[in-house]
XYZ file of C-alpha atoms in Angstrom:
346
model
C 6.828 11.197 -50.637
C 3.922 12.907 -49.293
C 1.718 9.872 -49.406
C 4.962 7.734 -47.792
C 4.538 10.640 -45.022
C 0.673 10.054 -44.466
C 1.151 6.409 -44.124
C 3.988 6.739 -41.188
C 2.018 9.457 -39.453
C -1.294 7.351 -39.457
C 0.663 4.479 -38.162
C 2.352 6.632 -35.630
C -1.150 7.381 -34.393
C -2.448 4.412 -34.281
C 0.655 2.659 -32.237
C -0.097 5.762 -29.889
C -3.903 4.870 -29.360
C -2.914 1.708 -28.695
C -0.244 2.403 -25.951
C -2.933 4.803 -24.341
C -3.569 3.345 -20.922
C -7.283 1.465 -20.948
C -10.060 2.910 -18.751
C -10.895 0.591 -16.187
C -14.525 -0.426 -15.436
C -16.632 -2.549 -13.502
C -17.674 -5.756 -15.260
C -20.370 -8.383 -14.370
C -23.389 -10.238 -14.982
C -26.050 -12.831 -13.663
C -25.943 -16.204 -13.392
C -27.353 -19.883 -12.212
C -25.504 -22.191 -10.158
C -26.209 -24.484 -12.924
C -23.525 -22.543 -14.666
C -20.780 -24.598 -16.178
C -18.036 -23.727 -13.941
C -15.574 -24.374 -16.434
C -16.935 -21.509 -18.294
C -16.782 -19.090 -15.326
C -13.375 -20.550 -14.816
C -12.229 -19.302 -18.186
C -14.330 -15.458 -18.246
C -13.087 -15.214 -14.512
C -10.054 -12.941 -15.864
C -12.676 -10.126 -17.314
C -15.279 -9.788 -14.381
C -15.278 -8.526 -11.697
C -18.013 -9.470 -9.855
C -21.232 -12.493 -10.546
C -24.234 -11.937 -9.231
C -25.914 -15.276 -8.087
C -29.350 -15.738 -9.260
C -30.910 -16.072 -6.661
C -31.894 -16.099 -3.082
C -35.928 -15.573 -2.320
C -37.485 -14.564 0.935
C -40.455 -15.259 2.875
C -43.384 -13.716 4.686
C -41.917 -14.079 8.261
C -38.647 -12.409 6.696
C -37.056 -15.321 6.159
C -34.023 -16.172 3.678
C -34.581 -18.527 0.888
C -30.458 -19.671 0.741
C -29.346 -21.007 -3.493
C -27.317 -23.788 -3.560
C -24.605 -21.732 -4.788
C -21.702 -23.498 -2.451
C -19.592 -24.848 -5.178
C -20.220 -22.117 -7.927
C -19.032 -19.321 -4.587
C -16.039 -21.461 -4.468
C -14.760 -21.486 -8.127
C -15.391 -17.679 -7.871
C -13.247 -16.877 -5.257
C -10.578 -19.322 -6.043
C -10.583 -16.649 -9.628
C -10.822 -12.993 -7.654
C -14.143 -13.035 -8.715
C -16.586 -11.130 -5.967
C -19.910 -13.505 -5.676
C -23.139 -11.308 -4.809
C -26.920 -12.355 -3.607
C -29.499 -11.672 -5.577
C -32.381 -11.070 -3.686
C -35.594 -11.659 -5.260
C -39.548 -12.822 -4.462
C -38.758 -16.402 -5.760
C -40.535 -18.810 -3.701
C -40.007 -22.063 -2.167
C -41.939 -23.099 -5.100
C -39.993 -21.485 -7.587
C -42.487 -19.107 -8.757
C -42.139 -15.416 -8.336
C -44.749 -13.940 -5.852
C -44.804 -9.946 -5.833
C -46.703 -9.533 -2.986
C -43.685 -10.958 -0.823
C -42.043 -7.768 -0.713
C -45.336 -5.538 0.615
C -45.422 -7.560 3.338
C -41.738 -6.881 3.996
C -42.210 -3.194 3.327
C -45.062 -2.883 5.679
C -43.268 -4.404 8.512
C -40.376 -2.962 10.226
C -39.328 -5.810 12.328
C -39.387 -8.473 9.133
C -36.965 -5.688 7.754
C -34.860 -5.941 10.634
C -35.450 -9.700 10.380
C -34.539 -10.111 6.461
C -31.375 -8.129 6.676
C -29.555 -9.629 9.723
C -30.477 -13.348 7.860
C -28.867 -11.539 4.497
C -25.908 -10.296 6.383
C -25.418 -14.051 8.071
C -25.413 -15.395 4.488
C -23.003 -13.275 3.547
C -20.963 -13.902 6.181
C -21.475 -18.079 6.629
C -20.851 -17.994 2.407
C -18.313 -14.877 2.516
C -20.061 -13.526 -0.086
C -19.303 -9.706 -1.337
C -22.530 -8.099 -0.930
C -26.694 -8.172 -1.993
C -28.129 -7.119 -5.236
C -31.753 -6.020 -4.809
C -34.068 -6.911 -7.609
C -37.322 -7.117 -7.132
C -39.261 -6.215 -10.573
C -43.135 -4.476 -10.910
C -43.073 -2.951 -7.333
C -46.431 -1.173 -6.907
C -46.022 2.937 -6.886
C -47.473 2.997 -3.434
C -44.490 1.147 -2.262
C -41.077 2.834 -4.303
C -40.580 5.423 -1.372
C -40.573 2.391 1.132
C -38.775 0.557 -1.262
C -35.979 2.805 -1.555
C -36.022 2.885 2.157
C -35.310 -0.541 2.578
C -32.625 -0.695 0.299
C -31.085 2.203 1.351
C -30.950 0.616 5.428
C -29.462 -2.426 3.866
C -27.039 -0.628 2.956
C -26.054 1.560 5.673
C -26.089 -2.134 7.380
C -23.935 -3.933 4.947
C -21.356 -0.952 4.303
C -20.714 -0.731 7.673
C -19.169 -4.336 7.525
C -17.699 -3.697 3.733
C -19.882 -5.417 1.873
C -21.664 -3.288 -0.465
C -25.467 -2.986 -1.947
C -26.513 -2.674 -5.794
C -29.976 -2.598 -7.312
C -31.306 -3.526 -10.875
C -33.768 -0.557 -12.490
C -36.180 -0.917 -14.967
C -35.042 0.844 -18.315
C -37.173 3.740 -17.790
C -36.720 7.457 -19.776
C -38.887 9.633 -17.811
C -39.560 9.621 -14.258
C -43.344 9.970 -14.358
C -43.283 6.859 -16.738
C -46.372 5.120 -16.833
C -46.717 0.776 -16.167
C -46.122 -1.579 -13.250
C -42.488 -2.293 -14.307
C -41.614 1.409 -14.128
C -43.737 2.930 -11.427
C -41.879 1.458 -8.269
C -38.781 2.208 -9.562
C -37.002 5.716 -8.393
C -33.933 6.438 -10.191
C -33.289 9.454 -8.100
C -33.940 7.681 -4.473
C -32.801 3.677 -5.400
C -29.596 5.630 -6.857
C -28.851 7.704 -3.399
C -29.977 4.404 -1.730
C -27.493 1.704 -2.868
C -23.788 1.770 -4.005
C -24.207 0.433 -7.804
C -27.415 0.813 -9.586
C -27.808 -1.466 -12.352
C -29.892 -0.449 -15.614
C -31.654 -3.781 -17.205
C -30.836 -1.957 -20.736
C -32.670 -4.468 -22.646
C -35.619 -6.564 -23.185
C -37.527 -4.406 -26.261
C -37.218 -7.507 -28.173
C -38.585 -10.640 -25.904
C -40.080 -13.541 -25.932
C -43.685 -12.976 -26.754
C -43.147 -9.220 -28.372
C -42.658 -8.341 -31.926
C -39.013 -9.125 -33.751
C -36.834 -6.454 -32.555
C -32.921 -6.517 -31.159
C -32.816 -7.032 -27.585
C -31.149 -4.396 -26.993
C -31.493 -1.525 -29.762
C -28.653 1.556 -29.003
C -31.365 3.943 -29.559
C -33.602 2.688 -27.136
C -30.292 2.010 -24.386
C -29.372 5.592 -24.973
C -32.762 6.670 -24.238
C -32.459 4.919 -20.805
C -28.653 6.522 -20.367
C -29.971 10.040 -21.237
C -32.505 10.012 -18.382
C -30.528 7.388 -15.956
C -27.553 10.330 -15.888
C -29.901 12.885 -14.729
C -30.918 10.912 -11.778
C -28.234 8.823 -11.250
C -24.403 9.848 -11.017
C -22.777 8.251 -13.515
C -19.662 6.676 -11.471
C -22.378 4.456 -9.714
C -24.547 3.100 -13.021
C -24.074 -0.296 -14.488
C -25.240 -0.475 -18.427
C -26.965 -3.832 -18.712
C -26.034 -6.209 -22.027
C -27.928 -9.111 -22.963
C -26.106 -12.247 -23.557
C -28.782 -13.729 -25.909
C -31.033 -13.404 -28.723
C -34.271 -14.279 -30.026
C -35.899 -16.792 -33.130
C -39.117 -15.543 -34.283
C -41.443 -17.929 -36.561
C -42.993 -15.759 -38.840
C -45.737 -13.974 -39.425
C -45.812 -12.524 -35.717
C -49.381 -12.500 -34.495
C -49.767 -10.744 -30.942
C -50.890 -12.972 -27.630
C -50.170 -15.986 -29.659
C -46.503 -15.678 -31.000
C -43.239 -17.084 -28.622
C -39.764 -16.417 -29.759
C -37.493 -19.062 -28.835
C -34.400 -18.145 -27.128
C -30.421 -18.490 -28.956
C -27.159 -18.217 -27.424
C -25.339 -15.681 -29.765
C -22.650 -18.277 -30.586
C -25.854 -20.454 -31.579
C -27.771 -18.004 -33.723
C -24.690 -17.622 -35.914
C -23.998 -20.806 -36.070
C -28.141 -21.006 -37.305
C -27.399 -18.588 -39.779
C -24.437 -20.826 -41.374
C -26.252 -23.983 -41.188
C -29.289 -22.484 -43.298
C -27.256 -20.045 -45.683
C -28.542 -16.716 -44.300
C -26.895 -13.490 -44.569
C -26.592 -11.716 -41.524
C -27.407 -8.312 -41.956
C -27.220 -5.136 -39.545
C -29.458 -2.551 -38.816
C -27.583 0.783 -38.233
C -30.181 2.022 -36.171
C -30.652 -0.609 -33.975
C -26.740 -1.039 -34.024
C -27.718 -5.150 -33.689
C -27.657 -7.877 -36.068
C -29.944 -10.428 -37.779
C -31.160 -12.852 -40.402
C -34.261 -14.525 -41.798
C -34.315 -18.136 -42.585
C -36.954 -20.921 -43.733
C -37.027 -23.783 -41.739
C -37.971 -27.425 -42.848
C -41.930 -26.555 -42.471
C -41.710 -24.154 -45.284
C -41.936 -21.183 -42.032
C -40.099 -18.000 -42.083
C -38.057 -16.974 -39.339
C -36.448 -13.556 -37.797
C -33.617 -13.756 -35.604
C -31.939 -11.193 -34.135
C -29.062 -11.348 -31.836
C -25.677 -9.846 -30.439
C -22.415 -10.165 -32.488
C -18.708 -8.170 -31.712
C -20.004 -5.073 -33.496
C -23.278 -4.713 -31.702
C -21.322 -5.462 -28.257
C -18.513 -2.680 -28.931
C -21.413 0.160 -30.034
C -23.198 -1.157 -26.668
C -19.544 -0.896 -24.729
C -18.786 2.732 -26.277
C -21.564 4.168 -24.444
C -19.387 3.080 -21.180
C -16.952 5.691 -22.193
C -19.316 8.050 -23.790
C -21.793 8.470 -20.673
C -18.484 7.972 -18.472
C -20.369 4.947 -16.322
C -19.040 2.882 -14.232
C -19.641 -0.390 -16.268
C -21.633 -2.721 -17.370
C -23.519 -6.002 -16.513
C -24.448 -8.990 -18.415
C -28.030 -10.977 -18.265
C -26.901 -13.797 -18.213
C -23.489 -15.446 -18.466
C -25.006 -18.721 -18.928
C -23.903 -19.480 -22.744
C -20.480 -18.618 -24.217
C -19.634 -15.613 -25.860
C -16.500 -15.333 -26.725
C -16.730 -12.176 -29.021
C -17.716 -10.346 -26.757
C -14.683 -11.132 -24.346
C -12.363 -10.269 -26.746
C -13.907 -6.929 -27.648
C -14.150 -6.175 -23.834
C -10.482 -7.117 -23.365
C -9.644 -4.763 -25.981
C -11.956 -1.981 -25.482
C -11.171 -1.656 -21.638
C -9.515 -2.957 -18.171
C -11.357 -4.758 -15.868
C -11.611 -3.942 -11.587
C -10.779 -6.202 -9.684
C -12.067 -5.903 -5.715
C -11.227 -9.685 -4.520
């Protein structure tokens, strides 16, 4: 009887966590035009927003516009909110850092590059402009913050709204070009989203490593919640993972990049058991390939994605953000639909 009991109170308790109303939370990630729209089409339900990668600028303050026409199109036709990303990508397609000095050090190209960024958004009736301009120089983050900060006094005032990506630092003093130009405490007062790029310790020419190891993210979240409020930070997720022919030799080694769908399916193809680090909270194999070579692979899978998506409700953010939406995933979908409601602004 008593064991009959247990059993009918544990499933009482678990019909009850299930009927518990889901917290809602923002949802949304990069992507190409190139993006198969079909795809979009059917992940439309579970974001809320895309940010379109992405619109460059030029040293008279110009606007560099993306061919983005049909991909806006499918997006709004799904309640999804489209959103310029604004970057130093040149004509050339090259990224030139120097671009956004000579902005900086300029009011009038200011002036200039924001009334040509609020005429995009208008002509393409777009939702807004995601700053993300990567290894700003520490002489500039002050000015930096500045500019982003009158974009968005600009934009608000005709409801569109202003985010910016963050390097994933942990201190605030911390040392390289990546880190130096980026001020949680001022880009975080400055825009209305700030989005942390919570991965990227395993990459292409690094050592094997998950993407995105939950040690290292909550590292980032620890200090990003002292700076930032919490209601306005975006937890990035990597949509990818990495092949790594072994032995890794440094300045010489290139991981190739894997969809996760693709890794597994790797893994099944050459009989490799997928393992999973509890530290890193992220999974991955080794396999031989037909040159006798050893590989290292390490990707996301749905348990590494729901330990990623419990920080959401554990730091109380305000969502997350996915680089990039390019490949399927659907995993990751289903633990999101699960796990949590989407917002919906359009």
């Amino acid at each position: 009887m008593r064991n009959d009991v247990t059993v009918r109170k544990s499933i009482q308790n678990g019909l009850k966590k299930q009927q518990e109303p889901k917290r809602e939370i923002i949802v949304n990630g990069y992507v190409y035009p190139s993006v198969d729209l079909n795809l979009i089409r059917e992940i439309s339900p579970d974001l809320t927003a895309i940010n379109l990668f992405s619109y460059g600028i030029t040293e008279d303050g110009d606007l560099l516009p993306l061919n983005d026409d049909e991909l806006v199109s499918v997006l709004k036709e799904n309640q999804v909110a489209p959103i310029m990303v604004l970057t130093s990508l040149t004509e050339q397609g090259t990224f030139r850092t120097d671009l956004l000095q000579i902005i900086l050090d300029d009011e009038n190209l200011q002036e200039k590059l924001i009334n040509r960024i609020l005429e995009e958004i208008r002509n393409k009736g777009l939702n807004g402009v995601d700053f993300d301009f990567e290894y700003v120089e520490s002489a500039y983050k002050d000015k930096y913050a500045a500019f982003i900060e009158k974009t968005r006094n600009r934009l608000n005032a005709e409801g569109y709204m202003v985010t910016a990506a963050v390097a994933p630092k942990i201190s605030a003093d911390q040392k390289g070009l990546l880190y130096e130009g980026h001020d949680y405490a001022a880009i975080g007062k400055a825009a209305n989203l700030i989005l942390a790029m919570t991965y990227e310790w395993g990459y292409t020419f690094g050592p094997p490593m998950a993407v995105a190891p939950i040690n290292k993210v909550r590292e980032v979240l620890n200090y990003a919640v002292t700076e930032i409020p919490p209601s306005k930070l975006l937890m990035g997720i990597p949509n990818y993972g990495y092949d790594w022919t072994l032995p890794y030799v440094k300045g010489e080694s290139k991981a190739r990049i894997l969809s996760n769908v693709d890794a597994q399916e790797l893994a099944r193809q050459k009989g490799a058991e997928i393992k999973f680090d509890p530290v890193a909270q992220s999974p991955y194999f080794n396999y031989t390939d037909e040159q006798g070579r050893e590989h290292e692979v390490w990707f996301e899978d749905a348990r590494s994605i729901q330990a990623k998506l419990n920080l959401v409700k554990e730091y109380d953010l305000a969502g997350v953000a996915y680089w990039n939406l390019t490949w399927p995933f659907p995993a990751n979908w289903d633990v999101l639909e699960n796990t949590y409601t989407v917002t919906k602004v359009v």
